[in-house]
Tab-separated table of C-alpha atoms in Angstrom:
chain	number	residue	atom	x	y	z
A	1	HIS	CA	-6.168	4.900	-2.400
A	2	ALA	CA	-9.160	3.378	-0.642
A	3	GLY	CA	-11.464	5.445	-2.838
A	4	LEU	CA	-9.834	4.101	-5.975
A	5	ALA	CA	-10.115	0.547	-4.647
A	6	MET	CA	-13.823	1.045	-3.955
A	7	LEU	CA	-14.430	2.584	-7.395
A	8	THR	CA	-13.523	-0.698	-9.021
A	9	ARG	CA	-16.932	-1.984	-7.870
A	10	PRO	CA	-19.216	0.987	-8.629
A	11	GLU	CA	-22.498	-0.960	-8.601
A	12	GLY	CA	-21.714	-3.584	-5.956
A	13	ASP	CA	-19.647	-6.759	-5.750
A	14	ASP	CA	-20.902	-8.264	-9.019
A	15	SER	CA	-20.264	-5.227	-11.188
A	16	LYS	CA	-17.126	-4.196	-12.957
A	17	PRO	CA	-16.208	-0.810	-14.392
A	18	THR	CA	-16.195	-0.527	-18.135
A	19	CYS	CA	-12.838	-0.470	-19.898
A	20	GLU	CA	-13.302	3.266	-20.443
A	21	GLN	CA	-14.000	3.868	-16.731
A	22	GLN	CA	-10.984	1.797	-15.721
A	23	ARG	CA	-8.710	3.629	-18.153
A	24	ALA	CA	-10.038	7.021	-17.020
A	25	MET	CA	-9.447	6.166	-13.351
A	26	GLU	CA	-5.932	4.958	-14.103
A	27	ASP	CA	-5.075	7.998	-16.236
A	28	CYS	CA	-6.548	10.502	-13.789
A	29	TYR	CA	-5.130	8.931	-10.651
A	30	ALA	CA	-1.916	7.110	-11.528
A	31	GLY	CA	-0.701	9.607	-14.108
A	32	CYS	CA	-0.729	12.496	-11.635
A	33	LYS	CA	0.668	10.346	-8.838
A	34	CYS	CA	3.571	8.992	-10.897
A	35	SER	CA	4.417	12.412	-12.280
A	36	ALA	CA	4.568	13.860	-8.762
A	37	LEU	CA	6.633	10.948	-7.420
A	38	PHE	CA	9.068	11.035	-10.321
A	39	ALA	CA	9.527	14.808	-10.058
A	40	SER	CA	10.106	14.537	-6.296
A	41	PHE	CA	12.654	11.777	-6.777
A	42	ASP	CA	14.480	13.723	-9.483
A	43	ALA	CA	14.639	16.747	-7.172
A	44	VAL	CA	16.125	14.886	-4.200
A	45	ALA	CA	17.966	11.957	-5.801
A	46	GLU	CA	21.329	13.642	-5.387
A	47	ARG	CA	20.895	14.059	-1.633
A	48	SER	CA	22.517	11.442	0.542
A	49	SER	CA	19.382	10.966	2.680
A	50	VAL	CA	17.633	9.220	-0.216
A	51	LEU	CA	20.460	6.753	-0.640
A	52	ALA	CA	21.336	6.413	3.052
A	53	SER	CA	22.256	2.881	3.946
A	54	VAL	CA	20.214	0.952	6.443
A	55	GLN	CA	21.401	-2.288	7.975
A	56	ASP	CA	19.642	-5.432	6.733
A	57	SER	CA	18.776	-6.352	10.324
A	58	GLU	CA	16.930	-3.025	10.706
A	59	VAL	CA	14.972	-3.697	7.532
A	60	ASP	CA	14.114	-7.243	8.650
A	61	ALA	CA	12.903	-6.003	12.045
A	62	ALA	CA	10.805	-3.252	10.470
A	63	VAL	CA	9.221	-5.664	7.977
A	64	ALA	CA	8.421	-8.184	10.733
A	65	GLU	CA	6.389	-5.537	12.597
A	66	ALA	CA	4.956	-3.745	9.565
A	67	ILE	CA	1.543	-5.458	9.509
A	68	ALA	CA	-0.561	-6.338	12.533
A	69	VAL	CA	-4.037	-7.872	12.251
A	70	GLU	CA	-6.576	-8.053	15.068
A	71	LEU	CA	-9.959	-9.740	14.878
A	72	HIS	CA	-12.508	-7.826	16.987
A	73	GLY	CA	-15.520	-10.005	16.366
A	74	PRO	CA	-16.992	-12.354	13.819
A	75	ASP	CA	-17.242	-9.688	11.119
A	76	LEU	CA	-14.753	-6.957	12.144
A	77	ALA	CA	-10.979	-6.804	11.876
A	78	SER	CA	-8.416	-4.058	12.187
A	79	VAL	CA	-5.141	-3.882	10.321
A	80	THR	CA	-2.304	-1.620	11.374
A	81	ILE	CA	0.240	-1.103	8.622
A	82	THR	CA	3.424	0.885	8.913
A	83	SER	CA	4.956	2.354	5.789
A	84	ASP	CA	7.731	-0.252	6.151
A	85	PHE	CA	5.363	-2.892	4.745
A	86	ILE	CA	6.388	-1.932	1.250
A	87	LEU	CA	9.767	-3.543	1.860
A	88	ALA	CA	7.967	-6.845	2.526
A	89	SER	CA	7.570	-9.503	-0.101
A	90	VAL	CA	4.121	-10.188	-1.549
A	91	PRO	CA	4.000	-13.675	0.097
A	92	HIS	CA	4.820	-12.080	3.471
A	93	ILE	CA	2.009	-9.528	3.046
A	94	GLN	CA	-0.449	-12.242	2.001
A	95	GLN	CA	0.553	-14.401	4.979
A	96	LYS	CA	-0.009	-11.493	7.375
A	97	LEU	CA	-3.448	-10.753	5.860
A	98	ALA	CA	-4.468	-14.425	5.556
A	99	SER	CA	-6.718	-14.353	8.625
A	100	ILE	CA	-8.842	-11.674	6.935
A	101	LEU	CA	-8.628	-12.794	3.331
A	102	GLY	CA	-9.405	-16.413	4.202
A	103	ASP	CA	-12.462	-15.586	6.308
A	104	SER	CA	-15.498	-14.439	4.313
A	105	SER	CA	-17.338	-13.577	7.534
A	106	VAL	CA	-14.987	-10.614	8.022
A	107	THR	CA	-16.927	-7.928	6.185
A	108	ARG	CA	-15.539	-4.797	7.834
A	109	VAL	CA	-11.881	-3.840	8.030
A	110	HIS	CA	-10.440	-0.765	9.714
A	111	VAL	CA	-6.990	0.058	8.339
A	112	ARG	CA	-4.523	2.392	10.086
A	113	LEU	CA	-1.431	3.504	8.207
A	114	LEU	CA	1.393	4.612	10.488
A	115	ASP	CA	4.829	6.038	9.902
A	116	GLY	CA	7.522	3.365	9.688
A	117	GLU	CA	11.049	3.153	10.985
A	118	VAL	CA	12.921	2.628	7.705
A	119	CYS	CA	10.399	4.039	5.233
A	120	SER	CA	9.107	7.035	7.057
A	121	SER	CA	7.708	10.469	6.465
A	122	ARG	CA	11.308	11.651	6.514
A	123	SER	CA	11.934	9.835	3.216
A	124	ILE	CA	9.247	8.840	0.735
A	125	PHE	CA	11.677	6.628	-1.168
A	126	PRO	CA	12.980	3.333	0.195
A	127	ARG	CA	16.523	2.124	0.286
A	128	GLY	CA	17.711	0.910	-3.085
A	129	VAL	CA	15.530	3.108	-5.300
A	130	ALA	CA	17.611	4.037	-8.306
A	131	LYS	CA	15.128	4.816	-11.089
A	132	HIS	CA	11.515	5.736	-11.770
A	133	SER	CA	10.309	2.140	-12.225
A	134	ASP	CA	11.565	1.296	-8.701
A	135	ILE	CA	9.433	4.102	-7.281
A	136	PHE	CA	6.346	2.957	-9.177
A	137	LYS	CA	6.651	-0.628	-7.862
A	138	TRP	CA	7.265	0.602	-4.326
A	139	HIS	CA	4.159	2.799	-4.141
A	140	ARG	CA	2.007	0.278	-6.039
A	141	LYS	CA	2.086	-2.183	-3.118
A	142	TRP	CA	-0.242	0.000	-1.039
A	143	GLU	CA	-2.787	0.049	-3.860
A	144	GLN	CA	-2.546	-3.710	-4.224
A	145	VAL	CA	-3.195	-4.275	-0.516
A	146	MET	CA	-6.216	-1.978	-0.573
A	147	THR	CA	-7.582	-3.674	-3.695
A	148	THR	CA	-7.158	-7.057	-2.010
A	149	LEU	CA	-9.318	-5.806	0.868
A	150	SER	CA	-11.826	-3.951	-1.344
A	151	SER	CA	-14.506	-6.638	-1.076
A	152	ARG	CA	-14.884	-5.572	2.562
A	153	GLU	CA	-16.227	-2.322	3.971
A	154	LEU	CA	-13.066	-0.272	4.509
A	155	VAL	CA	-12.319	2.556	6.912
A	156	CYS	CA	-8.812	3.966	6.498
A	157	THR	CA	-6.956	6.280	8.846
A	158	VAL	CA	-3.580	7.747	7.977
């Protein structure tokens, strides 16, 4: 994901990929990803673990702790994100990242992606997923966060 975010600026901050490059990246990356996600969902959709109910209070607690930002100096920040962040609204994510996004002096960001409580490695699909378009939106949030941070030097650890 971080590699794709960085490819959108192949010649530096002022450059943009051509339409052909953008389309090729999208086709090569997203096509394979969506096909794999959709096939996985179709294979396990009948199992109760995919549709297991989780209390709203558990979701709220997980979302509240899903993103943590620490500033380590004038130009360095670290972001710890649990997989539960994808249940957060876009305004919530933007609010949590505001200290980085609003400070142009932060040029380096270390991102750690950790397993969540609700959306964990035990289930790659969140509560409420019922069709392929739900899965696409869910997994797209990670790409959007990385693209938002792509003007900084990124180091990602999963």
